[in-house]
């Protein structure tokens, strides 16, 4: 949630590192073991945040109790009572949450984004709008969160605030289930939801043979990268280097030209 990049120099075009990844494969293609690699690393950060919240909440409860005792003493001046703010537990990921719960969490998350990390994406996709009449506006919320656009959270008799939701989404799904959920209206029927996903397919086939490579398996590079990102609490907006800007501009031009290919469908062009 703290990072962004200015895509074009001297412009207001800013993008965020938000990725929706859908890992497609059958039951024997080792999708879950791949997910467990980052999951285990992230859980360590989640545990630290939980401990920090427990400590802060204990301090808050003790301070609140002390204030309650002060109020009972008429000799104490009222303006000596400090207004305490209850601590909020920070989150990095969630598995199953309504848009309302996500919106509240984002509002209290100190600008940090919240990733949605699910083993089976089907439950997440089917759950969009499940508690609302006619499906509600859950898809609209997620479409806006993909670009970190402002979202007005407004509930009668409840909280009202403006948030900038940011959700990376990562999960697995089987081909037939994908067809019935995300592609429920057909591949060419889309409101912009299909185009935002990165569909990852594997050529892995079950052989029954265990890995016997001579290179030690290590995730330290990933762990160090996650740690560096996690510990940063300052908003940073990056620019392309002059060399990278040239490469990007060329890529953009080629992409624009490829859209003119009449043999491509509207979805493929998008």
PDB file of N, CA, C and O in Angstrom, residues 1-4 16-18 110-114 148 164 166 168 229 232 234-236:
ATOM      1  N   UNK A   1       0.796  -1.227   0.000  1.00  0.00           N
ATOM      2  CA  UNK A   1       0.000   0.000   0.000  1.00  0.00           C
ATOM      3  C   UNK A   1       0.822   1.266   0.000  1.00  0.00           C
ATOM      4  O   UNK A   1       0.321   2.342  -0.260  1.00  0.00           O
ATOM      5  N   UNK A   2       2.100   1.174   0.314  1.00  0.00           N
ATOM      6  CA  UNK A   2       2.946   2.357   0.402  1.00  0.00           C
ATOM      7  C   UNK A   2       3.692   2.673  -0.897  1.00  0.00           C
ATOM      8  O   UNK A   2       4.402   3.664  -0.974  1.00  0.00           O
ATOM      9  N   UNK A   3       3.578   1.810  -1.896  1.00  0.00           N
ATOM     10  CA  UNK A   3       4.386   1.969  -3.100  1.00  0.00           C
ATOM     11  C   UNK A   3       3.546   2.344  -4.325  1.00  0.00           C
ATOM     12  O   UNK A   3       2.396   1.921  -4.456  1.00  0.00           O
ATOM     13  N   UNK A   4       4.156   3.122  -5.219  1.00  0.00           N
ATOM     14  CA  UNK A   4       3.505   3.450  -6.493  1.00  0.00           C
ATOM     15  C   UNK A   4       4.585   3.806  -7.501  1.00  0.00           C
ATOM     16  O   UNK A   4       5.750   3.984  -7.147  1.00  0.00           O
ATOM     17  N   UNK A  16      -0.182   1.371  -9.210  1.00  0.00           N
ATOM     18  CA  UNK A  16       0.184   0.727  -7.956  1.00  0.00           C
ATOM     19  C   UNK A  16       0.498  -0.753  -8.200  1.00  0.00           C
ATOM     20  O   UNK A  16      -0.063  -1.366  -9.108  1.00  0.00           O
ATOM     21  N   UNK A  17       1.385  -1.349  -7.390  1.00  0.00           N
ATOM     22  CA  UNK A  17       1.756  -2.760  -7.596  1.00  0.00           C
ATOM     23  C   UNK A  17       0.678  -3.705  -7.094  1.00  0.00           C
ATOM     24  O   UNK A  17       0.876  -4.449  -6.126  1.00  0.00           O
ATOM     25  N   UNK A  18      -0.465  -3.660  -7.751  1.00  0.00           N
ATOM     26  CA  UNK A  18      -1.599  -4.510  -7.370  1.00  0.00           C
ATOM     27  C   UNK A  18      -1.732  -5.625  -8.393  1.00  0.00           C
ATOM     28  O   UNK A  18      -1.810  -5.375  -9.601  1.00  0.00           O
ATOM     29  N   UNK A 110      -3.680   2.084   8.438  1.00  0.00           N
ATOM     30  CA  UNK A 110      -2.544   2.994   8.276  1.00  0.00           C
ATOM     31  C   UNK A 110      -1.970   2.964   6.856  1.00  0.00           C
ATOM     32  O   UNK A 110      -0.763   2.876   6.645  1.00  0.00           O
ATOM     33  N   UNK A 111      -2.870   2.975   5.877  1.00  0.00           N
ATOM     34  CA  UNK A 111      -2.520   3.026   4.446  1.00  0.00           C
ATOM     35  C   UNK A 111      -1.910   1.738   3.908  1.00  0.00           C
ATOM     36  O   UNK A 111      -1.547   1.678   2.739  1.00  0.00           O
ATOM     37  N   UNK A 112      -1.797   0.733   4.741  1.00  0.00           N
ATOM     38  CA  UNK A 112      -1.283  -0.550   4.262  1.00  0.00           C
ATOM     39  C   UNK A 112      -2.404  -1.274   3.521  1.00  0.00           C
ATOM     40  O   UNK A 112      -3.555  -1.263   3.944  1.00  0.00           O
ATOM     41  N   UNK A 113      -2.080  -1.912   2.396  1.00  0.00           N
ATOM     42  CA  UNK A 113      -3.077  -2.693   1.674  1.00  0.00           C
ATOM     43  C   UNK A 113      -3.347  -4.009   2.391  1.00  0.00           C
ATOM     44  O   UNK A 113      -2.614  -4.403   3.302  1.00  0.00           O
ATOM     45  N   UNK A 114      -4.411  -4.692   2.011  1.00  0.00           N
ATOM     46  CA  UNK A 114      -4.731  -6.000   2.581  1.00  0.00           C
ATOM     47  C   UNK A 114      -4.846  -7.004   1.443  1.00  0.00           C
ATOM     48  O   UNK A 114      -5.686  -6.860   0.555  1.00  0.00           O
ATOM     49  N   UNK A 148      -6.629   1.278  -6.944  1.00  0.00           N
ATOM     50  CA  UNK A 148      -6.575   2.057  -5.703  1.00  0.00           C
ATOM     51  C   UNK A 148      -7.355   3.367  -5.831  1.00  0.00           C
ATOM     52  O   UNK A 148      -6.916   4.436  -5.389  1.00  0.00           O
ATOM     53  N   UNK A 164      -9.214   4.272   0.254  1.00  0.00           N
ATOM     54  CA  UNK A 164      -8.521   3.963  -0.994  1.00  0.00           C
ATOM     55  C   UNK A 164      -8.099   2.493  -0.927  1.00  0.00           C
ATOM     56  O   UNK A 164      -6.961   2.183  -0.573  1.00  0.00           O
ATOM     57  N   UNK A 166      -6.865  -1.260  -1.479  1.00  0.00           N
ATOM     58  CA  UNK A 166      -5.764  -1.851  -2.234  1.00  0.00           C
ATOM     59  C   UNK A 166      -5.675  -3.322  -1.852  1.00  0.00           C
ATOM     60  O   UNK A 166      -5.345  -3.643  -0.711  1.00  0.00           O
ATOM     61  N   UNK A 168      -4.156  -7.053  -3.203  1.00  0.00           N
ATOM     62  CA  UNK A 168      -3.590  -8.080  -4.062  1.00  0.00           C
ATOM     63  C   UNK A 168      -4.387  -9.352  -3.792  1.00  0.00           C
ATOM     64  O   UNK A 168      -4.748  -9.627  -2.644  1.00  0.00           O
ATOM     65  N   UNK A 229       9.932  -4.925   2.312  1.00  0.00           N
ATOM     66  CA  UNK A 229       8.676  -4.245   1.975  1.00  0.00           C
ATOM     67  C   UNK A 229       7.827  -4.038   3.225  1.00  0.00           C
ATOM     68  O   UNK A 229       7.269  -2.966   3.454  1.00  0.00           O
ATOM     69  N   UNK A 232       8.888  -1.180   5.650  1.00  0.00           N
ATOM     70  CA  UNK A 232       8.752   0.192   5.173  1.00  0.00           C
ATOM     71  C   UNK A 232       7.376   0.757   5.535  1.00  0.00           C
ATOM     72  O   UNK A 232       6.354   0.134   5.282  1.00  0.00           O
ATOM     73  N   UNK A 234       6.793   4.239   4.843  1.00  0.00           N
ATOM     74  CA  UNK A 234       6.821   5.551   4.180  1.00  0.00           C
ATOM     75  C   UNK A 234       6.313   5.401   2.747  1.00  0.00           C
ATOM     76  O   UNK A 234       6.730   4.500   2.028  1.00  0.00           O
ATOM     77  N   UNK A 235       5.416   6.281   2.334  1.00  0.00           N
ATOM     78  CA  UNK A 235       4.907   6.222   0.964  1.00  0.00           C
ATOM     79  C   UNK A 235       6.015   6.599  -0.022  1.00  0.00           C
ATOM     80  O   UNK A 235       6.694   7.617   0.154  1.00  0.00           O
ATOM     81  N   UNK A 236       6.187   5.775  -1.046  1.00  0.00           N
ATOM     82  CA  UNK A 236       7.241   6.003  -2.025  1.00  0.00           C
ATOM     83  C   UNK A 236       6.684   5.897  -3.438  1.00  0.00           C
ATOM     84  O   UNK A 236       6.013   4.931  -3.770  1.00  0.00           O
TER      85      UNK A 236
END
